[in-house]
């Protein structure tokens, strides 16, 4: 199978294992009309030149523009179209009016693709709630590469080592975690934050908290070191289409304490591979942390690894995606 990718030039370096000759880039300086135009033209040019059998569109941004662009090429190029939204726009924390508009747009564009793959059962169910129902919509869980074998960072003390990985914004619920940290005994709990803010108002000044340490963003291949040095990953998200970092943690045998929302319960088995707390409740998060111990983490390790190996390996995901490409020809 020959694969060619079209990605923003700003993210090209994140690709691994892809020959640069099979990569086309476009300039995307944020979500702007200029970015949309650059993608639209690059996509048209790529499809015209490469004559692909299958086009796989990722995210609502590429999903809308890509399907519209293909209408212009339809008399001459008719590839099978796979669409993976990576979180429908209408499951975000937006007004009900916007949700109706986004869902209506997805309904209109649905006939322009052969298969739609959702990242979770939750995402598929949400589409059905908004009337987006079709046998061409299925579920493929995101896969995680086998973690690299690396030397772990040393456990720094006898305190419970908590880990947060992600953006410091409302969606990821970072404020909920910080509220919990302010009530937890600093001599018993310590938090390491891997990530950073994306908006000026999303950063939290935590330098005054003795039990919180920021390390900023790290390279993907460095994450296993932090997983190995932690007792539990805390994931207080308000909404997720999947929750990849939970699967990444499980791939390293790390339990997860996460909010009971969206697709997260499809990854974290309450009481087996971690604990679930009520969304938006820092007090319930504190209660669940009270149930956790280093002994609990060690006891859950094998269940976490089994969960990863049975559902969330990259190999399993790639096999299902390849099957989907073949199915798109049958469907058409």
PDB file of C-alpha atoms in Angstrom, residues 107-295:
ATOM      1  CA  UNK A 107     -25.607  15.486   7.600  1.00  0.00           C
ATOM      2  CA  UNK A 108     -25.314  17.372   4.316  1.00  0.00           C
ATOM      3  CA  UNK A 109     -21.755  16.164   3.727  1.00  0.00           C
ATOM      4  CA  UNK A 110     -22.341  12.547   4.787  1.00  0.00           C
ATOM      5  CA  UNK A 111     -23.260  11.368   1.250  1.00  0.00           C
ATOM      6  CA  UNK A 112     -19.887  12.671   0.033  1.00  0.00           C
ATOM      7  CA  UNK A 113     -17.931   9.986   1.883  1.00  0.00           C
ATOM      8  CA  UNK A 114     -17.984   6.206   1.662  1.00  0.00           C
ATOM      9  CA  UNK A 115     -17.074   5.392   5.260  1.00  0.00           C
ATOM     10  CA  UNK A 116     -16.985   7.401   8.482  1.00  0.00           C
ATOM     11  CA  UNK A 117     -14.850   6.081  11.332  1.00  0.00           C
ATOM     12  CA  UNK A 118     -15.466   7.349  14.867  1.00  0.00           C
ATOM     13  CA  UNK A 119     -12.817   7.061  17.550  1.00  0.00           C
ATOM     14  CA  UNK A 120     -15.220   5.693  20.165  1.00  0.00           C
ATOM     15  CA  UNK A 121     -18.706   4.297  20.668  1.00  0.00           C
ATOM     16  CA  UNK A 122     -19.527   7.505  22.474  1.00  0.00           C
ATOM     17  CA  UNK A 123     -18.706   9.550  19.373  1.00  0.00           C
ATOM     18  CA  UNK A 124     -20.883   7.312  17.201  1.00  0.00           C
ATOM     19  CA  UNK A 125     -23.754   7.495  19.688  1.00  0.00           C
ATOM     20  CA  UNK A 126     -23.550  11.286  19.788  1.00  0.00           C
ATOM     21  CA  UNK A 127     -23.831  11.385  15.993  1.00  0.00           C
ATOM     22  CA  UNK A 128     -26.975   9.260  16.183  1.00  0.00           C
ATOM     23  CA  UNK A 129     -28.473  11.627  18.785  1.00  0.00           C
ATOM     24  CA  UNK A 130     -28.204  14.401  16.195  1.00  0.00           C
ATOM     25  CA  UNK A 131     -29.732  12.281  13.452  1.00  0.00           C
ATOM     26  CA  UNK A 132     -26.501  11.302  11.732  1.00  0.00           C
ATOM     27  CA  UNK A 133     -27.342   7.650  11.225  1.00  0.00           C
ATOM     28  CA  UNK A 134     -25.899   5.450   8.506  1.00  0.00           C
ATOM     29  CA  UNK A 135     -24.497   1.921   8.117  1.00  0.00           C
ATOM     30  CA  UNK A 136     -21.366   3.546   6.701  1.00  0.00           C
ATOM     31  CA  UNK A 137     -20.494   4.911  10.191  1.00  0.00           C
ATOM     32  CA  UNK A 138     -18.319   2.625  12.322  1.00  0.00           C
ATOM     33  CA  UNK A 139     -15.906   2.689  15.260  1.00  0.00           C
ATOM     34  CA  UNK A 140     -12.138   2.220  15.196  1.00  0.00           C
ATOM     35  CA  UNK A 141     -10.326   2.860  18.452  1.00  0.00           C
ATOM     36  CA  UNK A 142      -7.140   4.875  18.206  1.00  0.00           C
ATOM     37  CA  UNK A 143      -4.028   2.763  18.602  1.00  0.00           C
ATOM     38  CA  UNK A 144      -0.871   3.359  20.581  1.00  0.00           C
ATOM     39  CA  UNK A 145       2.584   2.259  19.533  1.00  0.00           C
ATOM     40  CA  UNK A 146       4.351  -0.179  21.817  1.00  0.00           C
ATOM     41  CA  UNK A 147       6.115   2.012  24.391  1.00  0.00           C
ATOM     42  CA  UNK A 148       9.840   2.432  24.013  1.00  0.00           C
ATOM     43  CA  UNK A 149      11.983   0.759  26.626  1.00  0.00           C
ATOM     44  CA  UNK A 150      13.627   3.658  28.441  1.00  0.00           C
ATOM     45  CA  UNK A 151      15.174   4.278  31.806  1.00  0.00           C
ATOM     46  CA  UNK A 152      12.545   5.771  34.085  1.00  0.00           C
ATOM     47  CA  UNK A 153      12.963   8.878  36.148  1.00  0.00           C
ATOM     48  CA  UNK A 154      13.528   7.945  39.791  1.00  0.00           C
ATOM     49  CA  UNK A 155      10.561   8.082  42.145  1.00  0.00           C
ATOM     50  CA  UNK A 156      11.380  11.241  44.053  1.00  0.00           C
ATOM     51  CA  UNK A 157       9.892  10.456  47.461  1.00  0.00           C
ATOM     52  CA  UNK A 158       7.392   8.377  49.369  1.00  0.00           C
ATOM     53  CA  UNK A 159       4.620  10.725  48.210  1.00  0.00           C
ATOM     54  CA  UNK A 160       2.023   9.593  45.675  1.00  0.00           C
ATOM     55  CA  UNK A 161       3.311  10.701  42.276  1.00  0.00           C
ATOM     56  CA  UNK A 162       0.478  12.110  40.155  1.00  0.00           C
ATOM     57  CA  UNK A 163       0.892  12.925  36.466  1.00  0.00           C
ATOM     58  CA  UNK A 164      -1.049  15.206  34.129  1.00  0.00           C
ATOM     59  CA  UNK A 165      -0.349  15.236  30.375  1.00  0.00           C
ATOM     60  CA  UNK A 166      -2.001  17.675  28.000  1.00  0.00           C
ATOM     61  CA  UNK A 167      -3.108  21.224  27.386  1.00  0.00           C
ATOM     62  CA  UNK A 168      -3.793  23.441  30.376  1.00  0.00           C
ATOM     63  CA  UNK A 169      -7.257  24.480  29.261  1.00  0.00           C
ATOM     64  CA  UNK A 170     -10.924  24.107  30.121  1.00  0.00           C
ATOM     65  CA  UNK A 171     -11.528  21.065  27.914  1.00  0.00           C
ATOM     66  CA  UNK A 172      -8.822  19.085  29.690  1.00  0.00           C
ATOM     67  CA  UNK A 173     -10.157  20.165  33.097  1.00  0.00           C
ATOM     68  CA  UNK A 174      -6.820  21.334  34.387  1.00  0.00           C
ATOM     69  CA  UNK A 175      -8.519  23.798  36.738  1.00  0.00           C
ATOM     70  CA  UNK A 176     -10.310  20.877  38.416  1.00  0.00           C
ATOM     71  CA  UNK A 177      -7.010  19.149  39.117  1.00  0.00           C
ATOM     72  CA  UNK A 178      -5.442  22.344  40.459  1.00  0.00           C
ATOM     73  CA  UNK A 179      -8.412  22.831  42.785  1.00  0.00           C
ATOM     74  CA  UNK A 180      -7.848  19.310  44.103  1.00  0.00           C
ATOM     75  CA  UNK A 181      -4.115  19.896  44.550  1.00  0.00           C
ATOM     76  CA  UNK A 182      -4.821  22.939  46.717  1.00  0.00           C
ATOM     77  CA  UNK A 183      -6.693  20.747  49.206  1.00  0.00           C
ATOM     78  CA  UNK A 184      -4.356  17.717  49.165  1.00  0.00           C
ATOM     79  CA  UNK A 185      -1.598  17.380  51.738  1.00  0.00           C
ATOM     80  CA  UNK A 186       1.688  18.368  50.001  1.00  0.00           C
ATOM     81  CA  UNK A 187       3.535  15.831  52.124  1.00  0.00           C
ATOM     82  CA  UNK A 188       1.429  13.006  50.648  1.00  0.00           C
ATOM     83  CA  UNK A 189       0.811  14.011  47.022  1.00  0.00           C
ATOM     84  CA  UNK A 190       2.971  15.468  44.288  1.00  0.00           C
ATOM     85  CA  UNK A 191       1.893  16.441  40.752  1.00  0.00           C
ATOM     86  CA  UNK A 192       4.048  16.579  37.631  1.00  0.00           C
ATOM     87  CA  UNK A 193       2.530  18.541  34.738  1.00  0.00           C
ATOM     88  CA  UNK A 194       3.623  17.644  31.213  1.00  0.00           C
ATOM     89  CA  UNK A 195       2.152  20.111  28.737  1.00  0.00           C
ATOM     90  CA  UNK A 196       1.327  23.769  28.451  1.00  0.00           C
ATOM     91  CA  UNK A 197      -1.329  26.332  27.728  1.00  0.00           C
ATOM     92  CA  UNK A 198      -2.568  27.337  24.298  1.00  0.00           C
ATOM     93  CA  UNK A 199      -4.340  30.564  25.255  1.00  0.00           C
ATOM     94  CA  UNK A 200      -3.271  33.393  27.500  1.00  0.00           C
ATOM     95  CA  UNK A 201      -6.122  32.697  29.910  1.00  0.00           C
ATOM     96  CA  UNK A 202      -5.446  28.956  30.083  1.00  0.00           C
ATOM     97  CA  UNK A 203      -2.194  29.144  31.990  1.00  0.00           C
ATOM     98  CA  UNK A 204      -2.332  28.805  35.734  1.00  0.00           C
ATOM     99  CA  UNK A 205       0.295  30.304  38.010  1.00  0.00           C
ATOM    100  CA  UNK A 206       1.190  27.426  40.257  1.00  0.00           C
ATOM    101  CA  UNK A 207       4.663  28.367  41.334  1.00  0.00           C
ATOM    102  CA  UNK A 208       3.342  28.903  44.842  1.00  0.00           C
ATOM    103  CA  UNK A 209       2.164  25.274  45.167  1.00  0.00           C
ATOM    104  CA  UNK A 210       4.929  23.198  46.738  1.00  0.00           C
ATOM    105  CA  UNK A 211       3.526  19.918  45.397  1.00  0.00           C
ATOM    106  CA  UNK A 212       3.271  20.869  41.696  1.00  0.00           C
ATOM    107  CA  UNK A 213       6.046  20.856  39.095  1.00  0.00           C
ATOM    108  CA  UNK A 214       5.805  21.973  35.475  1.00  0.00           C
ATOM    109  CA  UNK A 215       8.096  20.349  32.916  1.00  0.00           C
ATOM    110  CA  UNK A 216       6.465  21.794  29.782  1.00  0.00           C
ATOM    111  CA  UNK A 217       5.922  19.869  26.582  1.00  0.00           C
ATOM    112  CA  UNK A 218       8.186  16.873  25.955  1.00  0.00           C
ATOM    113  CA  UNK A 219       8.780  14.740  22.884  1.00  0.00           C
ATOM    114  CA  UNK A 220       6.443  11.797  22.420  1.00  0.00           C
ATOM    115  CA  UNK A 221       9.218   9.255  22.928  1.00  0.00           C
ATOM    116  CA  UNK A 222       9.953  10.801  26.328  1.00  0.00           C
ATOM    117  CA  UNK A 223       6.456  10.260  27.749  1.00  0.00           C
ATOM    118  CA  UNK A 224       7.098   6.642  28.861  1.00  0.00           C
ATOM    119  CA  UNK A 225       9.751   7.954  31.236  1.00  0.00           C
ATOM    120  CA  UNK A 226       7.153  10.058  33.022  1.00  0.00           C
ATOM    121  CA  UNK A 227       4.588   7.250  32.990  1.00  0.00           C
ATOM    122  CA  UNK A 228       7.163   4.936  34.579  1.00  0.00           C
ATOM    123  CA  UNK A 229       8.005   7.490  37.283  1.00  0.00           C
ATOM    124  CA  UNK A 230       4.354   8.034  38.270  1.00  0.00           C
ATOM    125  CA  UNK A 231       1.833   6.129  40.368  1.00  0.00           C
ATOM    126  CA  UNK A 232      -1.244   7.333  38.466  1.00  0.00           C
ATOM    127  CA  UNK A 233      -2.258   9.548  35.552  1.00  0.00           C
ATOM    128  CA  UNK A 234      -4.993  12.071  36.354  1.00  0.00           C
ATOM    129  CA  UNK A 235      -7.309  12.965  33.474  1.00  0.00           C
ATOM    130  CA  UNK A 236     -10.016  15.440  34.553  1.00  0.00           C
ATOM    131  CA  UNK A 237     -11.348  16.179  31.041  1.00  0.00           C
ATOM    132  CA  UNK A 238     -14.713  17.817  30.459  1.00  0.00           C
ATOM    133  CA  UNK A 239     -15.044  16.286  26.992  1.00  0.00           C
ATOM    134  CA  UNK A 240     -13.055  13.936  24.778  1.00  0.00           C
ATOM    135  CA  UNK A 241     -13.747  12.108  21.547  1.00  0.00           C
ATOM    136  CA  UNK A 242     -11.396   9.341  22.677  1.00  0.00           C
ATOM    137  CA  UNK A 243      -8.788  10.163  25.328  1.00  0.00           C
ATOM    138  CA  UNK A 244      -5.555   8.912  23.797  1.00  0.00           C
ATOM    139  CA  UNK A 245      -3.334   9.715  26.772  1.00  0.00           C
ATOM    140  CA  UNK A 246      -5.266   7.205  28.911  1.00  0.00           C
ATOM    141  CA  UNK A 247      -4.495   4.441  26.407  1.00  0.00           C
ATOM    142  CA  UNK A 248      -0.858   5.582  26.307  1.00  0.00           C
ATOM    143  CA  UNK A 249      -0.676   5.352  30.089  1.00  0.00           C
ATOM    144  CA  UNK A 250      -2.209   1.866  30.079  1.00  0.00           C
ATOM    145  CA  UNK A 251       0.360   0.774  27.470  1.00  0.00           C
ATOM    146  CA  UNK A 252       2.995   1.439  30.151  1.00  0.00           C
ATOM    147  CA  UNK A 253       0.975  -0.271  32.869  1.00  0.00           C
ATOM    148  CA  UNK A 254      -0.044   3.023  34.489  1.00  0.00           C
ATOM    149  CA  UNK A 255      -3.531   3.290  36.056  1.00  0.00           C
ATOM    150  CA  UNK A 256      -5.697   6.334  35.349  1.00  0.00           C
ATOM    151  CA  UNK A 257      -8.040   8.379  37.522  1.00  0.00           C
ATOM    152  CA  UNK A 258     -10.340  10.169  35.094  1.00  0.00           C
ATOM    153  CA  UNK A 259     -13.644  11.995  34.865  1.00  0.00           C
ATOM    154  CA  UNK A 260     -16.674   9.871  34.082  1.00  0.00           C
ATOM    155  CA  UNK A 261     -17.520  11.519  30.787  1.00  0.00           C
ATOM    156  CA  UNK A 262     -17.671  10.974  27.043  1.00  0.00           C
ATOM    157  CA  UNK A 263     -15.534   8.072  25.815  1.00  0.00           C
ATOM    158  CA  UNK A 264     -13.225   7.786  28.822  1.00  0.00           C
ATOM    159  CA  UNK A 265     -15.138   4.863  30.427  1.00  0.00           C
ATOM    160  CA  UNK A 266     -14.452   2.906  27.219  1.00  0.00           C
ATOM    161  CA  UNK A 267     -10.751   3.073  28.085  1.00  0.00           C
ATOM    162  CA  UNK A 268     -10.571   3.210  31.875  1.00  0.00           C
ATOM    163  CA  UNK A 269     -12.336   0.349  33.653  1.00  0.00           C
ATOM    164  CA  UNK A 270     -13.557   1.710  36.963  1.00  0.00           C
ATOM    165  CA  UNK A 271     -11.957  -0.204  39.819  1.00  0.00           C
ATOM    166  CA  UNK A 272      -9.899  -2.345  37.411  1.00  0.00           C
ATOM    167  CA  UNK A 273      -7.495  -0.109  35.494  1.00  0.00           C
ATOM    168  CA  UNK A 274      -8.161   3.008  37.534  1.00  0.00           C
ATOM    169  CA  UNK A 275     -11.019   5.011  38.994  1.00  0.00           C
ATOM    170  CA  UNK A 276     -13.662   7.327  37.518  1.00  0.00           C
ATOM    171  CA  UNK A 277     -14.892  10.468  39.291  1.00  0.00           C
ATOM    172  CA  UNK A 278     -17.821  12.746  38.542  1.00  0.00           C
ATOM    173  CA  UNK A 279     -17.078  15.350  35.865  1.00  0.00           C
ATOM    174  CA  UNK A 280     -16.317  18.847  37.185  1.00  0.00           C
ATOM    175  CA  UNK A 281     -16.044  17.599  40.774  1.00  0.00           C
ATOM    176  CA  UNK A 282     -12.683  18.280  42.374  1.00  0.00           C
ATOM    177  CA  UNK A 283     -14.025  16.907  45.684  1.00  0.00           C
ATOM    178  CA  UNK A 284     -14.868  13.558  44.082  1.00  0.00           C
ATOM    179  CA  UNK A 285     -11.411  13.538  42.495  1.00  0.00           C
ATOM    180  CA  UNK A 286      -9.913  14.022  45.967  1.00  0.00           C
ATOM    181  CA  UNK A 287     -12.059  11.161  47.272  1.00  0.00           C
ATOM    182  CA  UNK A 288     -10.888   8.821  44.482  1.00  0.00           C
ATOM    183  CA  UNK A 289      -7.268   9.768  45.130  1.00  0.00           C
ATOM    184  CA  UNK A 290      -7.911   8.781  48.735  1.00  0.00           C
ATOM    185  CA  UNK A 291      -8.765   5.263  47.544  1.00  0.00           C
ATOM    186  CA  UNK A 292      -5.489   5.027  45.655  1.00  0.00           C
ATOM    187  CA  UNK A 293      -2.095   3.929  46.879  1.00  0.00           C
ATOM    188  CA  UNK A 294       1.184   2.761  45.420  1.00  0.00           C
ATOM    189  CA  UNK A 295       0.104  -0.799  46.209  1.00  0.00           C
TER     190      UNK A 295
END
